[in-house]
Amino acid sequence: MKSQHIIHLEDPAMPDSAEGWVARLASPDVTGAQIAAFEAWCEANPDNRNDYVRVERLHTRVRELSRDALIGAAARAARRDGAAGRTRRLRPLAWAAAAASIALVALTATVQWRAEPAQRYDTRVGERREILLDDGTRAVLDTNSAIAVRYGADRRALTVERGRVEIDVAAQPGRPFVTYAANSTINDIGTRFQVAHAADHVLVTLLEGEVSIATPESGAAPTVLQPGAQARVDARGGIAASAADLDAANGWTRGELVFKNRALADLVAEMNRYAIAQIRLGDRALDGIAVSGVFHAGDQDALIKALESGWSLRADRVSDREIVLRAPPRR
């Protein structure tokens, strides 16, 4: 499984040198997870970012020297062509020089933008936080979530590093907003949507507007979502779209967990995200229980009381960090 939920700096798939990162970030197929790994590499050692900037500048200078030589050769060829006949078209070498110059400018701008330090925001376990970003975009971070935001003159990017976030994008024509999560790239147009970054998948839920979701590894065409739809992206880049539970999607931003005939195990897993003490199902008989209701995120006591009264379950607190739910004794 290609999990990119946690970045390991020793991962052989990720560069471990400034030279390697210059090459990786210059690739048109760079992913959000790789950008997050680059940021982690820079933060791991204060010298890493300086080394990267130094190497990137050296590479840029080498390209400039190569470009100057190519342009010089093209100019000499053009002069020769002019002497032979003023009406002759510019030879392919001159066109190649011009194209190389344009490509170099675009590449250098892209690499330098990706090297800019990101603004980082996070939440602790049990915390929910609303942030107004510099461009007017609003982000709501759920419990134990983290994002990194980077702005450039002609683009905006947000990486969901962990957890769940709702993003209400401020429309800025000509300055697109791109969201990265693991192997997913999400492009939007004046949109309100949610991204949940789990260990083995990414879930994108569209509330307003329109988004397209792409996974470079899969090579498939982007999936376009309409309001009320969601897409689950697995670790291999497969995308499966379906109807979203909008009550549940809107509920967590208010601190509510809305469940409609869903497995008890799902409710427990969701509640555990908001607390240090973890609830565990102690009997296999509980696997088939379906629950419905609105529960306050992080209020374990209220949940346990509801399960005890509504489903006759018994809760045993075995330690400060573990609560075991058991089925009622048979009579």
Coordinates of C-alpha atoms in Angstrom, one line a residue:
M1 CA 0.0 0.0 0.0
K2 CA 1.3 3.4 -0.9
S3 CA 0.2 5.3 2.2
Q4 CA 1.2 8.9 2.2
H5 CA -0.6 9.7 5.4
I6 CA 2.6 10.1 7.3
I7 CA 5.9 11.2 5.7
H8 CA 9.0 9.3 6.6
L9 CA 12.1 11.2 5.7
E10 CA 14.0 7.9 5.3
D11 CA 11.4 6.7 2.7
P12 CA 13.5 5.6 -0.3
A13 CA 10.8 6.9 -2.6
M14 CA 11.5 10.5 -1.4
P15 CA 14.7 12.4 -2.2
D16 CA 17.2 12.9 0.7
S17 CA 19.3 15.6 -0.8
A18 CA 18.9 19.1 -2.2
E19 CA 19.8 17.9 -5.7
G20 CA 17.2 15.2 -5.5
W21 CA 14.5 17.7 -4.4
V22 CA 15.3 20.2 -7.2
A23 CA 14.8 17.4 -9.7
R24 CA 11.6 16.1 -8.0
L25 CA 9.9 19.5 -7.7
A26 CA 10.7 20.3 -11.3
S27 CA 8.6 17.3 -12.4
P28 CA 5.2 18.1 -13.8
D29 CA 3.9 15.0 -12.0
V30 CA 4.8 16.2 -8.5
T31 CA 2.1 15.3 -6.0
G32 CA 0.8 17.0 -2.9
A33 CA 2.3 14.2 -0.7
Q34 CA 5.7 14.9 -2.3
I35 CA 5.4 18.7 -1.6
A36 CA 4.5 17.9 2.0
A37 CA 7.5 15.6 2.2
F38 CA 9.7 18.4 0.9
E39 CA 8.4 20.8 3.5
A40 CA 9.1 18.2 6.2
W41 CA 12.6 17.7 4.9
C42 CA 13.2 21.4 5.0
E43 CA 11.9 21.6 8.6
A44 CA 14.0 18.6 9.8
N45 CA 17.2 20.5 9.5
P46 CA 17.7 24.3 9.2
D47 CA 20.4 23.8 6.6
N48 CA 18.2 21.8 4.2
R49 CA 16.2 24.8 2.9
N50 CA 19.4 26.8 2.4
D51 CA 21.0 23.9 0.6
Y52 CA 18.0 23.6 -1.6
V53 CA 18.0 27.3 -2.5
R54 CA 21.7 27.2 -3.3
V55 CA 21.5 24.1 -5.5
E56 CA 18.4 25.5 -7.3
R57 CA 20.1 28.7 -8.0
L58 CA 23.1 26.8 -9.3
H59 CA 20.9 24.8 -11.6
T60 CA 19.1 27.9 -12.8
R61 CA 22.5 29.6 -13.6
V62 CA 23.6 26.5 -15.6
R63 CA 20.4 26.6 -17.5
E64 CA 20.8 30.3 -18.2
L65 CA 24.3 29.7 -19.5
S66 CA 23.0 26.9 -21.7
R67 CA 20.2 29.1 -22.9
D68 CA 22.5 32.0 -23.6
A69 CA 24.7 29.8 -25.7
L70 CA 21.7 28.4 -27.6
I71 CA 20.3 31.9 -28.2
G72 CA 23.7 33.1 -29.3
A73 CA 23.9 30.3 -31.8
A74 CA 20.4 31.0 -33.0
A75 CA 21.3 34.7 -33.5
R76 CA 24.3 33.8 -35.5
A77 CA 22.2 31.5 -37.6
A78 CA 19.6 34.2 -38.1
R79 CA 22.3 36.7 -39.3
R80 CA 23.6 34.1 -41.7
D81 CA 20.0 33.6 -43.0
G82 CA 19.6 37.3 -43.3
A83 CA 22.7 37.7 -45.4
A84 CA 21.5 34.9 -47.7
G85 CA 18.0 36.3 -48.1
R86 CA 15.9 38.6 -45.9
T87 CA 12.7 36.9 -46.7
R88 CA 13.7 33.4 -45.3
R89 CA 12.0 32.2 -42.2
L90 CA 13.8 31.9 -38.9
R91 CA 15.4 28.4 -38.7
P92 CA 14.1 25.8 -36.2
L93 CA 17.2 26.5 -33.9
A94 CA 16.0 30.1 -33.3
W95 CA 12.5 28.8 -32.5
A96 CA 13.9 26.2 -30.2
A97 CA 15.9 29.0 -28.4
A98 CA 12.8 31.0 -27.8
A99 CA 10.8 28.0 -26.6
A100 CA 13.7 27.0 -24.3
S101 CA 13.7 30.5 -22.8
I102 CA 10.0 30.5 -22.1
A103 CA 10.1 27.0 -20.6
L104 CA 13.0 28.0 -18.4
V105 CA 11.2 31.0 -17.0
A106 CA 8.1 28.9 -16.3
L107 CA 10.1 26.1 -14.7
T108 CA 12.1 28.5 -12.5
A109 CA 9.0 30.3 -11.3
T110 CA 7.3 27.0 -10.4
V111 CA 10.3 25.7 -8.5
Q112 CA 10.8 28.9 -6.6
W113 CA 7.1 29.0 -5.7
R114 CA 7.2 25.5 -4.3
A115 CA 10.2 26.4 -2.3
E116 CA 8.4 29.2 -0.5
P117 CA 7.8 28.5 3.2
A118 CA 4.2 27.4 3.9
Q119 CA 1.8 28.8 6.5
R120 CA 0.8 26.0 8.8
Y121 CA -2.3 25.5 10.9
D122 CA -3.3 22.6 13.1
T123 CA -5.7 21.5 15.8
R124 CA -5.2 19.3 18.9
V125 CA -7.3 16.3 19.7
G126 CA -10.7 17.5 20.6
E127 CA -10.2 20.9 19.1
R128 CA -12.1 22.5 16.2
R129 CA -10.8 25.7 14.6
E130 CA -12.0 28.1 12.0
I131 CA -9.3 30.1 10.1
L132 CA -9.7 33.0 7.7
L133 CA -6.8 32.8 5.2
D134 CA -5.0 35.8 3.7
D135 CA -7.0 35.5 0.4
G136 CA -10.4 35.5 2.1
T137 CA -10.7 31.7 1.9
R138 CA -12.3 30.1 5.1
A139 CA -11.0 26.8 6.4
V140 CA -12.6 24.8 9.3
L141 CA -10.2 22.3 10.8
D142 CA -11.7 19.3 12.6
T143 CA -10.0 17.5 15.5
N144 CA -6.3 16.5 15.1
S145 CA -6.0 18.1 11.7
A146 CA -3.2 19.9 9.9
I147 CA -2.9 22.0 6.7
A148 CA -0.2 23.9 5.0
V149 CA -1.0 26.9 2.8
R150 CA 1.2 28.5 0.2
Y151 CA 0.3 31.5 -2.0
G152 CA 2.0 32.7 -5.2
A153 CA 1.2 35.6 -7.5
D154 CA -0.8 33.4 -9.9
R155 CA -1.8 30.4 -7.8
R156 CA -2.9 29.3 -4.3
A157 CA -2.4 25.8 -2.8
L158 CA -3.5 24.1 0.4
T159 CA -2.2 20.7 1.5
V160 CA -4.3 18.6 3.9
E161 CA -1.6 16.8 5.8
R162 CA -3.9 14.9 8.2
G163 CA -7.5 15.0 9.5
R164 CA -10.5 16.7 8.0
V165 CA -11.1 20.3 6.8
E166 CA -13.9 22.2 5.2
I167 CA -12.7 24.8 2.6
D168 CA -14.8 27.7 1.4
V169 CA -12.7 29.2 -1.4
A170 CA -12.6 32.9 -2.1
A171 CA -13.0 33.2 -5.9
Q172 CA -10.1 34.9 -7.6
P173 CA -10.2 34.6 -11.4
G174 CA -6.7 34.0 -12.8
R175 CA -5.4 32.7 -9.5
P176 CA -6.6 29.1 -9.1
F177 CA -6.9 27.3 -5.8
V178 CA -5.5 23.8 -5.7
T179 CA -5.9 21.4 -2.7
Y180 CA -3.6 18.4 -2.2
A181 CA -4.2 15.4 0.0
A182 CA -2.0 12.3 -0.3
N183 CA -2.2 11.2 -3.9
S184 CA -5.1 13.5 -4.8
T185 CA -5.1 16.8 -6.5
I186 CA -8.4 18.8 -6.2
N187 CA -9.1 21.8 -8.4
D188 CA -12.0 24.1 -7.6
I189 CA -13.8 27.1 -8.9
G190 CA -15.4 29.3 -6.1
T191 CA -16.2 26.2 -4.2
R192 CA -17.1 24.9 -0.7
F193 CA -16.0 21.4 -0.1
Q194 CA -14.5 19.0 2.5
V195 CA -11.4 16.8 2.4
A196 CA -10.9 14.0 4.9
H197 CA -7.4 12.5 4.9
A198 CA -7.5 9.0 6.4
A199 CA -4.7 6.5 6.7
D200 CA -5.7 4.6 3.5
H201 CA -7.9 6.9 1.5
V202 CA -9.0 10.5 0.9
L203 CA -12.7 11.5 0.9
V204 CA -13.8 14.6 -0.9
T205 CA -17.3 15.9 -0.3
L206 CA -18.7 18.8 -2.5
L207 CA -21.2 21.1 -0.8
E208 CA -21.2 24.0 -3.3
G209 CA -19.7 24.8 -6.7
E210 CA -17.7 22.3 -8.7
V211 CA -14.4 20.4 -8.2
S212 CA -12.3 18.1 -10.3
I213 CA -10.2 15.4 -8.7
A214 CA -7.1 13.9 -10.3
T215 CA -4.6 11.2 -9.2
P216 CA -1.4 11.5 -11.3
E217 CA -0.4 7.9 -10.6
S218 CA -3.6 6.4 -12.1
G219 CA -3.3 8.3 -15.4
A220 CA -7.1 8.4 -15.5
A221 CA -9.1 11.5 -16.5
P222 CA -10.1 13.8 -13.6
T223 CA -13.4 13.1 -11.9
V224 CA -15.8 16.1 -11.7
L225 CA -18.1 16.3 -8.7
Q226 CA -21.4 18.2 -8.5
P227 CA -22.9 19.5 -5.2
G228 CA -24.1 16.7 -3.0
A229 CA -21.6 14.2 -4.3
Q230 CA -18.5 12.7 -2.7
A231 CA -15.5 10.8 -4.1
R232 CA -13.3 8.3 -2.2
V233 CA -9.7 8.1 -3.5
D234 CA -7.9 4.9 -2.5
A235 CA -4.1 4.5 -2.1
R236 CA -3.7 3.3 -5.7
G237 CA -5.4 6.3 -7.1
G238 CA -8.8 4.7 -7.8
I239 CA -11.7 7.1 -7.5
A240 CA -15.2 6.0 -6.6
A241 CA -18.0 8.7 -6.6
S242 CA -21.3 8.4 -4.7
A243 CA -24.0 10.5 -3.0
A244 CA -22.9 12.2 0.1
D245 CA -24.6 12.3 3.5
L246 CA -24.9 16.1 3.7
D247 CA -26.4 16.1 7.2
A248 CA -23.3 14.3 8.5
A249 CA -21.0 16.5 6.4
N250 CA -22.5 19.7 7.7
G251 CA -22.8 18.3 11.2
W252 CA -19.2 18.0 12.3
T253 CA -18.5 21.7 11.5
R254 CA -21.0 22.4 14.3
G255 CA -19.6 19.8 16.6
E256 CA -22.2 17.2 15.9
L257 CA -21.8 13.7 14.7
V258 CA -24.9 12.8 12.7
F259 CA -25.5 9.0 12.1
K260 CA -28.3 7.4 10.2
N261 CA -28.5 3.6 10.6
R262 CA -24.8 3.1 10.6
A263 CA -22.6 0.6 12.3
L264 CA -21.8 1.1 16.0
A265 CA -18.1 0.5 15.1
D266 CA -18.2 3.6 12.8
L267 CA -19.7 5.8 15.5
V268 CA -17.1 4.6 18.0
A269 CA -14.3 5.2 15.5
E270 CA -15.6 8.7 14.8
M271 CA -16.0 9.6 18.5
N272 CA -12.5 8.3 19.2
R273 CA -11.0 10.9 17.0
Y274 CA -12.1 13.6 19.5
A275 CA -10.7 12.1 22.7
I276 CA -7.5 10.7 24.3
A277 CA -9.4 7.9 25.9
Q278 CA -10.4 5.3 23.3
I279 CA -13.6 3.3 23.2
R280 CA -13.3 -0.3 22.2
L281 CA -16.0 -2.9 21.3
G282 CA -15.4 -5.8 23.7
D283 CA -17.9 -8.3 22.2
R284 CA -18.3 -9.5 18.6
A285 CA -22.0 -9.4 19.2
L286 CA -21.8 -5.6 18.9
D287 CA -20.6 -5.7 15.3
G288 CA -24.1 -6.0 13.9
I289 CA -25.6 -3.1 15.9
A290 CA -26.8 -0.1 13.8
V291 CA -27.3 3.3 15.4
S292 CA -29.0 6.5 14.5
G293 CA -28.9 9.9 16.3
V294 CA -27.0 13.1 16.7
F295 CA -24.1 13.0 19.1
H296 CA -21.9 15.8 20.4
A297 CA -18.4 15.3 19.2
G298 CA -16.0 14.5 22.0
D299 CA -18.7 14.0 24.7
Q300 CA -18.0 10.3 25.5
D301 CA -20.0 10.3 28.7
A302 CA -23.2 11.4 26.8
L303 CA -22.5 8.7 24.1
I304 CA -22.0 6.0 26.7
K305 CA -25.2 7.0 28.6
A306 CA -27.1 6.9 25.3
L307 CA -25.8 3.4 24.5
E308 CA -26.5 2.1 28.0
S309 CA -30.1 3.4 28.0
G310 CA -31.0 2.9 24.3
W311 CA -29.1 -0.3 23.5
S312 CA -28.6 -1.8 27.1
L313 CA -24.8 -1.8 26.6
R314 CA -22.3 -1.8 29.5
A315 CA -19.2 0.4 29.6
D316 CA -16.1 -0.6 31.6
R317 CA -13.4 2.0 32.0
V318 CA -10.4 -0.3 32.2
S319 CA -7.9 2.6 32.3
D320 CA -7.5 6.3 31.8
R321 CA -7.1 5.7 28.1
E322 CA -9.5 2.8 27.4
I323 CA -13.2 2.2 27.7
V324 CA -14.6 -1.2 26.7
L325 CA -18.2 -1.6 25.5
R326 CA -19.9 -4.9 26.2
A327 CA -23.1 -6.5 25.2
P328 CA -25.8 -6.9 28.0
P329 CA -25.6 -10.3 29.8
R330 CA -27.9 -13.0 28.5
R331 CA -30.8 -13.9 30.8

